[in-house]
Short mmCIF file of C-alpha atoms in Angstrom, two decimals:
data_model
loop_
_atom_site.label_atom_id
_atom_site.label_comp_id
_atom_site.label_asym_id
_atom_site.label_seq_id
_atom_site.Cartn_x
_atom_site.Cartn_y
_atom_site.Cartn_z
CA MET A 207 80.18 107.67 27.42
CA LEU A 208 77.77 110.09 28.65
CA TYR A 209 78.93 113.34 30.77
CA ARG A 210 77.48 115.75 33.02
CA SER A 211 78.49 118.93 34.78
CA LEU A 212 79.97 118.70 38.16
CA GLY A 213 77.46 121.21 39.76
CA ARG A 214 78.21 125.05 39.25
CA THR A 215 81.92 124.07 38.47
CA GLY A 216 80.77 123.39 34.81
CA GLU A 217 83.39 120.66 34.99
CA LYS A 218 82.18 117.98 32.46
CA VAL A 219 82.62 114.63 34.18
CA SER A 220 81.86 111.02 32.81
CA ILE A 221 78.58 109.84 34.62
CA LEU A 222 80.77 106.66 35.50
CA GLY A 223 83.47 107.28 37.82
CA PHE A 224 86.43 104.68 38.77
CA GLY A 225 86.19 104.36 42.41
CA CYS A 226 90.00 102.89 43.54
CA MET A 227 89.31 101.02 46.87
CA ARG A 228 88.53 97.73 45.41
CA LEU A 229 91.22 97.35 42.93
CA PRO A 230 91.98 93.60 41.83
CA ILE A 231 94.83 92.55 44.79
CA ILE A 232 97.29 89.52 45.04
CA ASP A 233 96.67 86.74 47.69
CA GLY A 234 93.81 88.58 49.40
CA ARG A 235 96.18 91.20 50.59
CA PRO A 236 94.36 94.76 50.17
CA ASP A 237 97.88 96.20 50.27
CA GLN A 238 99.04 94.19 47.40
CA ILE A 239 97.29 95.48 43.80
CA ASP A 240 97.56 93.42 41.31
CA MET A 241 99.50 96.40 39.20
CA PRO A 242 99.18 94.62 35.55
CA LEU A 243 95.23 93.96 35.63
CA ALA A 244 94.57 97.31 37.46
CA THR A 245 96.71 99.10 35.06
CA ASP A 246 95.08 97.84 32.18
CA MET A 247 91.50 98.40 33.64
CA VAL A 248 92.00 101.77 34.36
CA HIS A 249 93.66 102.67 30.72
CA TYR A 250 90.57 100.78 29.06
CA ALA A 251 88.21 103.22 31.39
CA ILE A 252 90.08 106.07 30.10
CA GLU A 253 90.25 104.91 26.29
CA HIS A 254 86.30 104.50 26.57
CA GLY A 255 85.63 107.82 28.07
CA VAL A 256 85.71 107.54 31.65
CA ASN A 257 87.73 110.75 33.28
CA TYR A 258 86.96 110.63 36.88
CA PHE A 259 89.11 108.51 39.31
CA ASP A 260 88.52 108.37 42.90
CA THR A 261 91.13 107.35 45.82
CA ALA A 262 91.62 108.12 49.28
CA PHE A 263 94.48 108.39 51.90
CA SER A 264 93.83 104.78 53.39
CA TYR A 265 92.73 102.98 50.44
CA HIS A 266 94.60 99.62 49.55
CA GLY A 267 96.28 99.93 53.22
CA SER A 268 96.70 97.85 56.21
CA ALA A 269 95.66 100.47 58.66
CA TYR A 270 93.52 103.50 58.62
CA ASP A 271 96.07 105.98 59.97
CA LYS A 272 98.50 105.45 57.23
CA PRO A 273 98.81 105.62 53.78
CA GLY A 274 97.51 102.99 51.46
CA GLN A 275 98.59 101.80 47.95
CA SER A 276 95.90 103.04 45.96
CA GLU A 277 96.94 106.84 45.47
CA VAL A 278 100.65 105.49 44.79
CA PHE A 279 99.00 103.28 42.05
CA LEU A 280 96.78 105.93 40.47
CA GLY A 281 99.87 108.17 40.55
CA GLU A 282 101.75 105.42 38.40
CA VAL A 283 98.83 104.47 36.33
CA LEU A 284 97.78 108.23 35.22
CA ARG A 285 101.69 109.29 34.25
CA GLY A 286 102.33 110.93 31.00
CA ALA A 287 99.74 111.78 28.54
CA TYR A 288 96.74 109.71 30.80
CA ARG A 289 97.20 112.37 33.32
CA ASP A 290 95.45 115.20 31.28
CA LYS A 291 92.67 112.67 30.52
CA ALA A 292 91.52 112.16 34.04
CA LEU A 293 90.24 114.07 37.09
CA ILE A 294 91.63 112.93 40.39
CA ALA A 295 90.06 112.97 43.71
CA THR A 296 91.39 112.14 46.79
CA LYS A 297 90.32 112.84 50.57
CA LEU A 298 92.08 114.41 53.59
CA PRO A 299 91.35 111.79 56.63
CA PRO A 300 90.20 113.90 59.69
CA TRP A 301 91.24 110.89 61.85
CA VAL A 302 94.60 111.80 61.28
CA ILE A 303 94.18 115.51 61.68
CA LYS A 304 95.39 117.04 64.93
CA SER A 305 96.43 120.70 63.56
CA ARG A 306 96.12 122.98 60.72
CA GLU A 307 99.75 122.24 59.78
CA ASP A 308 98.55 118.52 59.50
CA MET A 309 96.42 119.35 56.84
CA ASP A 310 99.09 120.60 54.80
CA GLN A 311 101.64 117.84 55.39
CA VAL A 312 99.01 115.37 54.55
CA LEU A 313 97.90 117.29 51.06
CA ALA A 314 101.83 117.27 50.55
CA GLY A 315 102.30 113.74 50.74
CA GLN A 316 99.09 112.89 48.77
CA MET A 317 100.52 115.07 45.86
CA GLU A 318 103.62 113.13 46.09
CA ARG A 319 102.21 109.73 46.23
CA LEU A 320 99.83 110.68 43.20
CA GLN A 321 102.89 112.30 41.01
CA THR A 322 100.87 115.50 40.46
CA ASP A 323 101.26 119.13 41.17
CA ARG A 324 97.34 119.42 41.37
CA ILE A 325 94.43 117.56 42.79
CA ASP A 326 91.50 118.10 40.79
CA CYS A 327 88.88 117.20 43.53
CA TYR A 328 89.57 117.08 47.10
CA LEU A 329 87.52 115.95 49.66
CA ILE A 330 87.06 116.08 53.49
CA HIS A 331 86.56 112.56 54.20
CA ALA A 332 83.39 111.17 56.01
CA LEU A 333 82.56 114.03 57.51
CA ASN A 334 79.73 113.46 60.42
CA ALA A 335 78.22 115.65 63.53
CA GLU A 336 81.39 114.79 65.37
CA ASN A 337 84.63 115.52 63.04
CA TRP A 338 83.06 118.59 61.03
CA PRO A 339 83.17 121.01 64.48
CA LYS A 340 86.53 119.97 65.13
CA LEU A 341 87.96 120.46 61.77
CA VAL A 342 86.43 123.83 61.68
CA GLU A 343 87.87 124.66 65.23
CA LEU A 344 91.26 123.66 63.46
CA GLY A 345 90.81 125.55 60.40
CA VAL A 346 89.64 123.42 57.78
CA ARG A 347 88.05 126.02 55.98
CA ASP A 348 91.29 128.53 55.77
CA PHE A 349 93.03 125.55 54.77
CA LEU A 350 90.71 124.75 51.64
CA ASP A 351 90.58 128.33 50.71
CA ALA A 352 94.17 128.46 50.89
CA ALA A 353 94.98 125.32 48.74
CA LYS A 354 92.10 126.35 46.04
CA ALA A 355 93.88 129.68 45.89
CA ASP A 356 97.57 128.20 45.26
CA GLY A 357 96.41 125.87 43.04
CA ARG A 358 97.05 122.50 44.74
CA ILE A 359 93.57 121.71 44.50
CA ARG A 360 90.78 122.96 42.21
CA TYR A 361 87.68 121.93 43.86
CA ALA A 362 86.87 121.45 47.53
CA GLY A 363 84.13 118.69 48.66
CA PHE A 364 83.32 116.20 51.50
CA SER A 365 82.12 112.85 51.62
CA TYR A 366 79.45 112.29 54.17
CA HIS A 367 78.50 109.32 56.50
CA ASP A 368 75.92 110.55 59.15
CA LEU A 369 72.27 110.66 59.88
CA PRO A 370 69.76 112.70 57.35
CA ALA A 371 69.61 115.63 59.55
CA VAL A 372 73.37 116.47 60.08
CA PHE A 373 73.76 116.68 56.39
CA ALA A 374 72.36 120.27 55.36
CA PRO A 375 73.98 121.94 58.07
CA ILE A 376 77.44 120.33 56.70
CA VAL A 377 76.30 121.51 53.09
CA ASP A 378 75.58 124.94 54.39
CA GLY A 379 78.92 125.32 56.45
CA TYR A 380 81.22 125.84 53.59
CA ASP A 381 81.44 126.98 49.77
CA TRP A 382 81.71 123.75 48.64
CA ASP A 383 81.99 122.65 44.88
CA PHE A 384 80.88 119.37 45.03
CA CYS A 385 79.67 116.44 47.92
CA GLN A 386 79.96 112.51 47.75
CA ILE A 387 76.88 110.74 49.55
CA GLN A 388 75.73 107.15 49.43
CA TYR A 389 73.03 106.63 47.34
CA ASN A 390 71.18 103.75 45.54
CA TYR A 391 67.42 102.56 45.39
CA MET A 392 67.56 101.02 48.87
CA ASP A 393 69.13 103.93 50.55
CA VAL A 394 66.71 106.72 49.57
CA ASP A 395 66.12 107.37 53.66
CA PHE A 396 69.64 106.51 54.43
CA GLN A 397 72.35 109.10 55.41
CA ALA A 398 71.97 112.06 53.06
CA GLY A 399 69.23 110.15 51.22
CA ALA A 400 66.89 111.64 48.37
CA ASP A 401 66.26 114.79 50.31
CA GLY A 402 69.94 115.55 51.04
CA LEU A 403 70.99 114.93 47.27
CA ALA A 404 67.97 117.44 46.18
CA HIS A 405 69.47 119.91 49.13
CA ALA A 406 73.15 119.81 47.75
CA ALA A 407 71.79 119.73 43.79
CA GLY A 408 69.82 122.68 44.88
CA ARG A 409 72.80 124.53 46.11
CA GLY A 410 74.95 124.06 43.13
CA LEU A 411 76.77 121.62 44.34
CA GLY A 412 77.73 118.66 42.36
CA VAL A 413 76.93 115.31 43.70
CA VAL A 414 79.11 112.31 43.16
CA VAL A 415 77.30 108.95 44.45
CA MET A 416 79.32 106.29 46.21
CA GLU A 417 77.80 102.58 46.53
CA PRO A 418 75.36 102.57 43.96
CA LEU A 419 75.19 98.78 44.05
CA ARG A 420 75.52 98.78 47.84
CA GLY A 421 79.14 97.17 48.22
CA GLY A 422 77.84 94.87 45.55
CA ARG A 423 74.99 93.41 47.54
CA LEU A 424 72.65 94.77 45.09
CA ALA A 425 74.30 92.63 42.19
CA GLY A 426 75.70 89.49 43.96
CA ARG A 427 73.53 86.91 45.41
CA ILE A 428 69.86 88.09 44.45
CA PRO A 429 67.15 86.57 46.75
CA THR A 430 64.59 84.50 44.53
CA ASP A 431 61.63 86.57 45.41
CA VAL A 432 63.77 89.61 44.23
CA GLU A 433 64.92 87.96 40.98
CA THR A 434 61.12 87.05 40.10
CA LEU A 435 60.17 90.76 40.54
CA TRP A 436 62.93 91.57 38.34
CA GLU A 437 61.76 89.09 35.63
CA THR A 438 58.43 90.93 35.54
CA ALA A 439 59.96 93.83 33.90
CA GLN A 440 59.01 94.56 30.20
CA THR A 441 62.33 95.77 29.66
CA LYS A 442 64.63 93.18 30.65
CA ARG A 443 67.77 94.49 32.46
CA THR A 444 70.40 93.22 34.64
CA PRO A 445 70.31 93.93 38.67
CA VAL A 446 73.62 95.93 37.90
CA GLU A 447 71.94 98.06 35.44
CA TRP A 448 68.71 98.58 37.26
CA ALA A 449 71.01 99.88 39.98
CA LEU A 450 72.95 102.07 37.93
CA ARG A 451 70.16 103.48 36.04
CA PHE A 452 68.23 104.02 39.11
CA VAL A 453 71.07 106.65 40.31
CA TRP A 454 71.58 108.33 36.96
CA ASP A 455 67.75 108.81 36.51
CA ASP A 456 68.37 111.31 39.00
CA PRO A 457 68.98 114.84 37.40
CA GLY A 458 70.92 116.12 40.38
CA VAL A 459 73.73 113.45 40.53
CA SER A 460 76.47 114.45 38.49
CA LEU A 461 78.12 111.09 38.64
CA LEU A 462 78.28 107.45 40.32
CA LEU A 463 81.28 105.64 41.44
CA SER A 464 82.04 101.77 41.07
CA GLY A 465 84.64 100.03 42.63
CA MET A 466 85.69 97.69 39.98
CA SER A 467 87.69 94.57 40.79
CA ALA A 468 87.54 92.73 37.41
CA MET A 469 87.89 93.90 33.62
CA GLN A 470 84.49 92.34 32.78
CA GLN A 471 83.24 94.61 35.40
CA VAL A 472 84.51 97.77 33.66
CA VAL A 473 83.54 96.79 30.21
CA ASP A 474 80.02 95.92 31.53
CA ASN A 475 79.42 99.22 33.32
CA ILE A 476 80.80 101.38 30.47
CA GLU A 477 78.41 99.75 28.05
CA ILE A 478 75.68 100.57 30.71
CA ALA A 479 76.66 103.99 31.12
CA SER A 480 75.77 104.57 27.43
CA ARG A 481 71.96 104.55 28.45
CA GLY A 482 72.42 106.48 31.46
CA GLU A 483 70.36 109.40 30.73
CA ALA A 484 68.53 111.55 33.18
CA GLY A 485 64.99 110.80 33.29
CA SER A 486 65.08 107.58 31.09
CA LEU A 487 63.51 105.31 33.29
CA THR A 488 59.36 104.97 33.05
CA ALA A 489 57.06 105.21 35.75
CA GLU A 490 56.64 101.57 35.46
CA ASP A 491 60.44 101.03 35.73
CA LEU A 492 60.44 103.14 39.09
CA ALA A 493 57.25 101.23 40.53
CA LEU A 494 59.10 98.16 39.83
CA ILE A 495 62.08 99.30 41.68
CA GLY A 496 59.79 100.66 44.48
CA ARG A 497 58.55 96.67 44.64
CA VAL A 498 62.12 95.30 44.78
CA ARG A 499 62.80 97.74 47.57
CA ASP A 500 59.76 96.54 49.64
CA ALA A 501 60.74 92.84 49.05
CA TYR A 502 64.34 93.55 50.39
CA ARG A 503 62.69 95.55 53.55
CA GLU A 504 60.56 92.62 54.34
CA ARG A 505 63.72 90.50 55.25
CA THR A 506 64.65 93.12 57.79
CA ALA A 507 65.93 91.67 60.79
CA VAL A 508 65.29 94.49 63.30
CA GLY A 509 63.15 97.43 63.33
CA CYS A 510 65.69 100.07 63.66
CA THR A 511 65.07 103.19 61.34
CA GLY A 512 68.59 104.87 62.01
CA CYS A 513 66.91 107.73 63.55
CA GLY A 514 69.49 107.92 66.52
CA TYR A 515 67.40 108.74 69.47
CA CYS A 516 69.12 106.05 70.95
CA MET A 517 72.51 107.79 70.90
CA PRO A 518 74.92 108.56 72.36
CA CYS A 519 75.41 104.96 74.12
CA PRO A 520 77.43 104.92 77.36
CA GLU A 521 79.47 102.26 76.52
CA ASN A 522 80.09 103.96 72.86
CA ILE A 523 78.57 101.47 70.90
CA ASP A 524 76.93 102.92 67.83
CA ILE A 525 73.64 101.01 68.00
CA PRO A 526 72.21 102.27 64.56
CA ALA A 527 75.42 101.13 62.98
CA VAL A 528 75.34 97.59 64.57
CA PHE A 529 71.82 97.06 63.46
CA GLU A 530 72.48 98.15 60.16
CA SER A 531 75.00 95.38 60.08
CA ILE A 532 72.83 92.64 61.20
CA ASN A 533 69.80 94.09 58.80
CA SER A 534 72.07 94.03 55.90
CA ALA A 535 73.24 90.61 56.47
CA ALA A 536 69.62 89.44 56.51
CA LEU A 537 68.53 91.70 53.28
CA TYR A 538 71.48 90.71 51.17
CA ASP A 539 72.73 87.08 52.60
CA SER A 540 75.89 88.89 53.18
CA LEU A 541 77.10 88.10 56.96
CA ASP A 542 80.62 87.60 55.94
CA GLU A 543 80.67 91.01 54.45
CA GLU A 544 78.88 92.74 57.14
CA LYS A 545 81.25 90.91 59.66
CA PHE A 546 84.34 92.28 57.69
CA LEU A 547 82.87 96.10 57.75
CA TYR A 548 81.84 95.63 61.48
CA GLU A 549 85.62 94.67 62.46
CA MET A 550 86.55 97.98 60.33
CA MET A 551 84.11 99.95 62.19
CA VAL A 552 85.40 98.67 65.52
CA ASP A 553 88.96 98.80 64.89
CA GLY A 554 88.53 102.29 63.56
CA GLY A 555 87.18 103.56 66.60
CA ARG A 556 83.49 104.37 65.53
CA SER A 557 81.81 101.99 67.86
CA ALA A 558 82.70 99.41 70.91
CA ARG A 559 81.56 95.92 70.37
CA ALA A 560 77.83 94.72 70.56
CA SER A 561 79.20 92.50 73.38
CA ALA A 562 79.83 95.66 75.25
CA CYS A 563 76.30 96.39 76.11
CA VAL A 564 75.62 96.42 79.75
CA GLN A 565 71.75 96.59 79.68
CA CYS A 566 71.36 99.73 81.33
CA GLY A 567 68.18 100.16 79.07
CA GLN A 568 68.87 103.73 78.50
CA CYS A 569 68.34 103.33 74.69
CA GLU A 570 65.05 101.24 74.88
CA ASP A 571 63.50 104.45 77.15
CA ALA A 572 64.54 106.39 74.14
CA CYS A 573 63.51 104.44 71.09
CA PRO A 574 60.36 105.75 69.17
CA GLN A 575 60.10 102.46 67.79
CA LYS A 576 60.30 100.54 70.78
CA VAL A 577 62.81 98.35 69.58
CA PRO A 578 63.95 95.79 72.30
CA VAL A 579 67.35 96.87 71.76
CA ILE A 580 69.22 95.04 74.74
CA GLU A 581 67.52 91.70 73.27
CA GLU A 582 68.45 92.45 69.65
CA MET A 583 72.13 93.73 70.60
CA ALA A 584 72.70 90.32 72.62
CA LYS A 585 71.85 88.79 68.97
CA ALA A 586 73.83 91.16 67.13
CA SER A 587 76.56 90.05 69.13
CA ARG A 588 76.28 86.30 68.38
CA LEU A 589 76.41 87.11 64.86
CA LEU A 590 78.97 89.68 64.80
CA ASP A 591 81.67 88.99 67.68
CA GLU A 592 81.61 85.00 67.35
#
């Protein structure tokens, strides 16, 4: 296993981290983790050098505002000698925080479920332009300072899901130790993107990458034209290795998280990680990845760039997110998965349904790409709401 520093903390982290959001489950129920199999997977990972395990308040639960089973599982599996071999990362859920006191209460519950007196890496979950100012007003900076000072947490960070322009002000808004961003060869301009990664790393933050396979889309059903491109490579690699190596190639990345749900995935990813040195891809490799990116983007259904000029929608539709759903379905042949994620977004209150569009036209007037939003939203509704 290769290791890098978690930014200026100097903490040595395995370049492969274990994401505990997609653990193996029983009978298709997210809150029923297959404990024997998942335990074997985590122990195998530790025994082969993985030392970073990422969970969150609601992972493997039945509702976003209730604790899930992922923290409980991790607390059990890391008991005894395994605890000192692992860095635990979990997250404060802004959507359940109404006061400064709530922050302490949520953290206390997480420490109890994780059976630990310290959380190594504590993140504020899914910061964005809306919840960050509210948390600041409630005293989140004081909370993080106090939790670090009394030893409940060692390092403070945040995960991020918003437009590129919002990222740098959040990075600069607190003395963070690290951040967690979505990044892969398709998302170099999405959310924090490559520029955000460089900004955070330049400020000395450790950078943890999530979704290196874009939720498995870059590893599953590979379109024929993309597969043909990969076959032209001088050095033969699987689509998974190409995707992981792209992320590791950036020296600003501390580690990437893989949400592994099968033992073979753990074995394969650990083997690939042995070749994950920064700067190890050639110019020809990177050019090929660029051609693959272009091939995927040619499958785009809606010409939305995600700039957000159409927002806010008076009907509370997250227009860029809805279009991202149908574009992903077209790019990766993943309609069923996009429907599932869309339902999670709607149920979580982030967006109204596409069918809520009243055709007011405000978005079309604001769109610099001149996307026929009303027409495309109706198509999206037929795909996602029916």
